[in-house]
Coordinates of C-alpha atoms in Angstrom, one line a residue:
A707 CA -58.6 47.8 -2.1
F708 CA -56.9 45.0 -3.8
S709 CA -54.5 42.0 -3.1
Y710 CA -52.2 40.4 -5.6
R711 CA -49.8 37.5 -5.2
V712 CA -46.5 37.2 -7.3
D713 CA -45.1 33.7 -7.6
G714 CA -41.8 32.3 -8.9
L715 CA -39.6 35.0 -7.2
M716 CA -36.0 34.2 -6.4
N717 CA -35.4 33.5 -2.7
G718 CA -33.2 35.8 -0.7
R719 CA -33.2 38.4 -3.5
K720 CA -34.1 42.2 -3.4
H721 CA -36.9 43.1 -5.7
Y722 CA -38.1 46.6 -6.9
Y723 CA -41.7 47.5 -7.7
R724 CA -44.1 50.4 -8.3
Y725 CA -47.6 50.9 -9.6
Y726 CA -48.5 52.5 -12.9
L727 CA -51.6 54.2 -14.4
K728 CA -52.5 53.9 -18.0
Q729 CA -54.9 56.3 -19.8
N730 CA -55.3 56.6 -23.5
G731 CA -52.0 54.8 -24.1
S732 CA -50.1 57.0 -21.7
Y733 CA -48.4 55.7 -18.5
T734 CA -47.6 57.3 -15.3
Y735 CA -45.6 55.6 -12.5
G736 CA -45.5 55.7 -8.7
D737 CA -42.4 55.9 -6.6
V738 CA -40.1 52.9 -6.8
L739 CA -40.2 50.7 -3.7
E740 CA -38.4 47.5 -2.8
F741 CA -38.8 44.3 -0.8
Q742 CA -36.6 41.2 -0.3
T743 CA -37.8 37.6 -0.4
D744 CA -36.8 35.3 2.5
V745 CA -33.7 33.4 2.4
V746 CA -34.2 29.6 2.6
P747 CA -32.6 28.7 6.0
V748 CA -30.5 25.6 5.6
T749 CA -28.4 23.9 8.3
L750 CA -25.8 21.2 7.5
S751 CA -23.5 19.4 9.9
V752 CA -21.6 16.2 10.2
D753 CA -23.2 13.6 12.5
N754 CA -20.7 10.6 12.0
I755 CA -17.5 9.9 10.2
T756 CA -15.9 6.5 9.5
Q757 CA -13.0 5.4 7.2
T758 CA -15.1 5.6 4.1
T759 CA -18.4 7.3 5.0
A760 CA -19.7 10.6 6.4
T761 CA -23.3 11.1 7.7
F762 CA -24.8 14.6 7.5
I763 CA -27.9 15.9 9.2
G764 CA -29.7 19.2 8.9
E765 CA -32.9 21.1 8.2
A766 CA -34.3 23.4 5.5
I767 CA -37.4 25.5 5.9
F768 CA -39.0 26.7 2.7
T769 CA -42.5 26.9 1.4
E770 CA -42.3 26.4 -2.3
K771 CA -40.7 23.0 -2.3
G772 CA -41.4 22.3 -6.0
A773 CA -39.5 25.4 -7.1
I774 CA -36.4 25.1 -5.0
E775 CA -33.7 22.3 -4.9
I776 CA -31.4 22.0 -1.9
G777 CA -28.4 19.8 -2.0
L778 CA -24.8 19.0 -0.9
V779 CA -21.6 19.3 -2.9
Y780 CA -18.2 17.9 -1.7
S781 CA -14.7 17.3 -3.0
A782 CA -11.3 16.1 -1.8
T783 CA -9.4 18.3 -4.3
I784 CA -11.5 21.5 -4.8
S785 CA -11.6 23.8 -1.8
S786 CA -14.6 25.7 -3.0
P787 CA -16.9 22.9 -4.3
M788 CA -19.7 23.8 -6.7
V789 CA -22.3 21.8 -8.6
D790 CA -20.3 21.8 -11.9
N791 CA -16.9 20.7 -10.4
S792 CA -17.7 18.4 -7.5
E793 CA -19.8 15.5 -6.3
K794 CA -23.5 16.4 -5.8
I795 CA -26.2 15.0 -3.7
V796 CA -29.8 16.3 -3.8
L797 CA -31.2 16.6 -0.3
T798 CA -34.7 17.9 -1.2
G799 CA -36.0 14.4 -2.1
I800 CA -35.0 12.8 1.2
M801 CA -36.4 15.5 3.5
D802 CA -39.4 14.9 5.7
A803 CA -42.4 17.2 5.8
E804 CA -40.6 19.5 8.2
G805 CA -37.5 19.7 6.0
V806 CA -35.3 17.5 8.3
Y807 CA -32.9 15.2 6.5
T808 CA -30.2 12.6 7.1
C809 CA -27.7 11.9 4.3
K810 CA -24.9 9.3 4.3
I811 CA -22.1 9.5 1.8
E812 CA -20.3 6.3 1.1
G813 CA -17.1 5.4 -0.9
L814 CA -14.9 8.1 0.6
L815 CA -11.2 7.7 0.7
N816 CA -9.8 6.9 4.2
G817 CA -7.7 9.4 5.9
T818 CA -8.7 12.1 3.5
E819 CA -9.8 15.7 4.0
Y820 CA -13.0 16.8 2.1
Y821 CA -14.5 20.2 1.5
Y822 CA -18.3 20.4 1.5
R823 CA -21.2 22.9 1.7
Y824 CA -24.9 23.1 0.8
Y825 CA -26.4 24.7 -2.2
V826 CA -29.9 26.2 -3.0
E827 CA -31.0 26.1 -6.7
Q828 CA -33.9 28.0 -8.2
N829 CA -34.5 28.5 -11.9
G830 CA -31.0 27.5 -12.7
S831 CA -29.4 29.9 -10.3
Y832 CA -27.3 28.7 -7.4
T833 CA -26.4 30.1 -4.0
Y834 CA -24.0 28.3 -1.7
G835 CA -23.4 28.1 2.1
A836 CA -20.1 28.5 3.8
V837 CA -17.4 25.9 3.0
K838 CA -16.7 23.4 5.8
E839 CA -14.2 20.6 6.1
L840 CA -14.1 17.0 7.4
K841 CA -11.5 14.2 7.5
T842 CA -12.3 10.5 7.2
D843 CA -10.8 8.2 9.7
V844 CA -7.3 6.7 9.0
V845 CA -7.0 2.9 8.9
P846 CA -4.9 2.1 12.0
I847 CA -2.4 -0.7 11.2
I848 CA 0.5 -2.1 13.1
V849 CA 3.0 -4.5 11.5
S850 CA 6.0 -6.0 13.3
V851 CA 8.6 -8.7 12.5
D852 CA 8.1 -11.9 14.5
N853 CA 10.8 -14.2 13.1
V854 CA 13.6 -14.1 10.4
T855 CA 15.2 -17.2 8.8
Q856 CA 17.5 -17.6 5.9
T857 CA 14.7 -17.4 3.3
A858 CA 11.5 -16.2 5.1
V859 CA 10.2 -13.5 7.4
K860 CA 7.1 -13.9 9.6
F861 CA 5.0 -10.8 10.4
S862 CA 2.3 -10.1 12.9
G863 CA 0.1 -7.1 13.7
K864 CA -3.3 -5.7 13.8
V865 CA -5.5 -3.6 11.5
E866 CA -8.9 -2.1 12.2
L867 CA -11.1 -2.0 9.0
T868 CA -14.6 -0.7 9.2
E869 CA -15.4 -1.4 5.6
N870 CA -13.5 -4.6 4.6
N871 CA -14.9 -4.7 1.1
Q872 CA -13.6 -1.3 0.2
I873 CA -10.1 -1.2 1.6
E874 CA -7.1 -3.5 0.8
V875 CA -4.1 -3.7 3.1
G876 CA -0.8 -5.4 2.4
I877 CA 3.0 -5.4 2.4
L878 CA 5.5 -4.1 -0.1
Y879 CA 9.1 -5.5 0.0
S880 CA 12.2 -5.1 -2.1
K881 CA 16.0 -5.1 -2.0
E882 CA 15.7 -1.5 -3.1
C883 CA 14.8 1.3 -0.7
C884 CA 12.2 2.9 -3.0
L885 CA 8.9 1.3 -2.1
T886 CA 5.9 2.1 -4.2
V887 CA 3.6 -0.2 -6.2
E888 CA 5.0 1.1 -9.5
A889 CA 8.7 0.8 -8.6
N890 CA 10.8 -1.9 -10.3
G891 CA 11.6 -5.0 -8.2
V892 CA 8.9 -4.3 -5.6
I893 CA 6.8 -7.3 -4.6
K894 CA 3.3 -6.8 -3.3
Q895 CA 1.5 -9.2 -0.9
N896 CA -2.0 -8.7 0.2
I897 CA -2.9 -9.2 3.9
I898 CA -6.2 -10.8 5.0
P899 CA -6.8 -10.1 8.7
D900 CA -9.0 -12.4 10.8
I901 CA -12.4 -11.4 12.1
D902 CA -10.7 -9.5 15.0
G903 CA -8.3 -7.7 12.7
N904 CA -5.3 -9.7 13.7
I905 CA -2.5 -10.2 11.1
L906 CA -0.2 -13.2 10.8
F907 CA 1.5 -13.8 7.5
E908 CA 4.9 -14.9 6.0
I909 CA 7.0 -13.7 3.1
A910 CA 8.9 -16.7 1.7
D911 CA 11.4 -17.4 -1.1
L912 CA 13.8 -14.7 0.0
Q913 CA 17.6 -14.8 -0.6
F914 CA 19.7 -15.6 2.4
N915 CA 22.0 -13.0 4.0
T916 CA 20.2 -10.2 2.1
N917 CA 18.8 -6.9 3.2
Y918 CA 15.2 -6.2 2.4
Y919 CA 13.1 -3.0 2.8
Y920 CA 9.4 -3.3 3.6
C921 CA 6.3 -1.2 4.4
Y922 CA 2.6 -1.7 4.7
Y923 CA 0.2 -0.1 2.2
I924 CA -3.5 0.8 2.2
C925 CA -5.3 0.7 -1.1
Q926 CA -8.7 2.1 -1.9
Q927 CA -10.2 2.9 -5.3
G928 CA -6.7 2.4 -6.9
K929 CA -5.1 5.0 -4.6
Y930 CA -2.3 4.0 -2.2
I931 CA -1.2 5.2 1.2
Y932 CA 2.2 3.9 2.4
G933 CA 3.4 3.3 5.9
P934 CA 7.0 4.0 7.1
S935 CA 9.8 2.0 5.5
N936 CA 11.8 -0.5 7.6
N937 CA 14.4 -3.0 6.8
I938 CA 15.3 -6.6 7.7
K939 CA 18.2 -8.9 6.9
T940 CA 17.7 -12.6 6.3
L941 CA 20.1 -15.0 8.1
N942 CA 23.3 -16.2 6.6
V943 CA 24.2 -19.8 5.8
E944 CA 27.1 -20.7 8.1
V945 CA 29.4 -23.3 6.6
I946 CA 32.3 -25.0 8.4
L947 CA 34.6 -26.9 6.0
N948 CA 37.7 -28.8 7.0
V949 CA 40.1 -31.2 5.3
D950 CA 40.2 -34.4 7.3
T951 CA 42.6 -36.8 5.5
I952 CA 44.6 -36.7 2.3
T953 CA 46.1 -39.5 0.3
Y954 CA 47.8 -39.5 -3.1
T955 CA 44.4 -39.9 -4.9
D956 CA 41.7 -38.8 -2.4
V957 CA 40.9 -36.1 0.1
T958 CA 38.2 -36.3 2.7
F959 CA 36.3 -33.2 3.9
N960 CA 34.1 -32.9 6.9
G961 CA 32.2 -30.0 8.4
S962 CA 28.8 -28.7 9.3
V963 CA 26.1 -26.4 8.0
K964 CA 22.7 -25.1 9.1
I965 CA 20.1 -24.8 6.4
D966 CA 16.6 -23.7 7.3
E967 CA 15.0 -24.6 3.9
S968 CA 17.0 -27.4 2.2
N969 CA 14.7 -27.4 -0.8
Q970 CA 15.7 -23.9 -1.6
I971 CA 19.4 -23.8 -0.7
K972 CA 22.1 -26.2 -1.8
I973 CA 25.7 -26.4 -0.7
G974 CA 28.7 -28.2 -2.2
I975 CA 32.5 -28.2 -2.8
L976 CA 34.5 -26.9 -5.8
Y977 CA 38.1 -28.0 -6.3
S978 CA 40.5 -27.5 -9.1
K979 CA 44.2 -27.1 -10.0
E980 CA 43.2 -23.7 -11.4
Q981 CA 43.7 -20.5 -9.4
T982 CA 40.2 -19.2 -10.1
I983 CA 37.3 -21.3 -8.9
T984 CA 33.7 -20.8 -10.0
I985 CA 30.8 -23.1 -10.8
D986 CA 31.2 -22.6 -14.5
G987 CA 35.1 -22.4 -14.5
C988 CA 37.3 -24.6 -16.7
N989 CA 38.6 -27.8 -15.0
V990 CA 36.6 -27.2 -11.9
Y991 CA 35.1 -30.2 -10.2
K992 CA 31.9 -29.9 -8.3
G993 CA 30.6 -32.1 -5.4
E994 CA 27.2 -31.5 -3.8
I995 CA 27.0 -32.0 0.0
T996 CA 24.1 -33.7 1.7
P997 CA 24.2 -32.9 5.4
D998 CA 22.7 -35.2 8.0
A999 CA 19.9 -34.3 10.4
S1000 CA 22.3 -32.4 12.7
G1001 CA 23.9 -30.5 9.8
G1002 CA 27.1 -32.5 9.7
F1003 CA 28.6 -33.9 6.5
V1004 CA 31.5 -35.9 5.0
F1005 CA 32.6 -35.6 1.4
V1006 CA 35.3 -37.5 -0.4
A1007 CA 36.9 -36.2 -3.6
N1008 CA 38.7 -39.0 -5.4
D1009 CA 40.6 -39.7 -8.7
L1010 CA 43.0 -36.9 -7.8
Q1011 CA 46.6 -36.7 -9.1
F1012 CA 49.3 -37.5 -6.6
A1013 CA 51.7 -34.8 -5.4
T1014 CA 49.4 -32.1 -6.8
T1015 CA 48.1 -28.9 -5.2
Y1016 CA 44.4 -28.3 -5.5
N1017 CA 42.4 -25.2 -4.6
Y1018 CA 39.0 -25.6 -3.0
C1019 CA 36.1 -23.7 -1.5
Y1020 CA 32.5 -24.3 -0.6
Y1021 CA 29.6 -22.8 -2.6
I1022 CA 26.0 -22.0 -1.7
S1023 CA 23.4 -22.1 -4.4
Q1024 CA 19.9 -20.6 -4.3
N1025 CA 17.6 -19.9 -7.2
G1026 CA 20.4 -20.2 -9.7
A1027 CA 22.7 -17.8 -7.9
Y1028 CA 26.0 -18.8 -6.3
V1029 CA 27.9 -17.5 -3.3
Y1030 CA 31.4 -18.8 -2.7
G1031 CA 33.4 -19.3 0.5
D1032 CA 37.0 -18.4 1.0
M1033 CA 39.5 -20.4 -1.1
F1034 CA 42.0 -22.8 0.5
S1035 CA 44.4 -25.4 -0.9
F1036 CA 45.7 -28.9 -0.2
T1037 CA 48.4 -31.1 -1.8
T1038 CA 47.9 -34.8 -2.4
S1039 CA 50.6 -37.2 -1.2
D1040 CA 53.6 -38.2 -3.3
I1041 CA 53.1 -41.8 -4.3
I1042 CA 56.9 -42.4 -4.4
N1043 CA 57.3 -41.3 -0.8
D1044 CA 54.4 -43.4 0.3
L1045 CA 55.9 -46.5 -1.4
S1046 CA 59.3 -45.9 0.2
K1047 CA 57.8 -45.5 3.6
D1048 CA 56.1 -48.9 3.2
G1049 CA 59.5 -50.5 2.3

């Protein structure tokens, strides 16, 4: 009787064997028989998922721990992850004496579907478990418009971030409807929520009476997720301009205007004998208006020619751009008629 142990066999594989007899250099063989080594039983399941992490738990039962490596492969882009094309984590080293393990993967993209499975490696050969899927939590964010002025918009909202140091949220806005970080004319503003996730921020230096598109973004590892696009329109600057009195050399204007940010928006009057009036036009006179606390103003244009028709309009200036009101006209008095009336 005899007993013989063969080591280093591949797990879960069928093996063939038979005995042989050798006499004087000649061999005879017995019948071919077969056996199959045990498969290493591995369990792998997801215990917890956050916006950027996934925690796995499981168990592997095997006797020759030094000869076999068990691990986890995962990918967001490859539906059949393998060791040579996906992220890999070795589980063998973190198992306890009974083969039980807990593994937490960090740095995952939020709101993203991942494919994963376990592998068993022995002597450079790999076998894989069934592919499973998980999806990380989406960052919940609410952004709403609180107040709109002529040059600014105030937003409020709430965002729930579980890993603040990994995920950035903010607002994109532009006069164009295409809202991506790479698009021309798009301005990006980061949002920093308070400790409870509340959002309160303002976009300033906007142009009055202008339509803007905006959306929130979520950025992680240089990759962006965009919220739905919405639009707002800043308030117009309402100007009332009247001619009060006219003499043969002067005209007095009065009116009112409401300006939210006087340091950004300026108004004034243009007047000329020419038919076309612009800020840089020939023979066009410019007078800047300084309204009082209630928005009222009075402006006197003097040194005019008597018995002459002038065209006039108001202008609104912001950041070097000009908007013009409707053009009207007045005629100065005739000095001869005025003298004759005085006798």
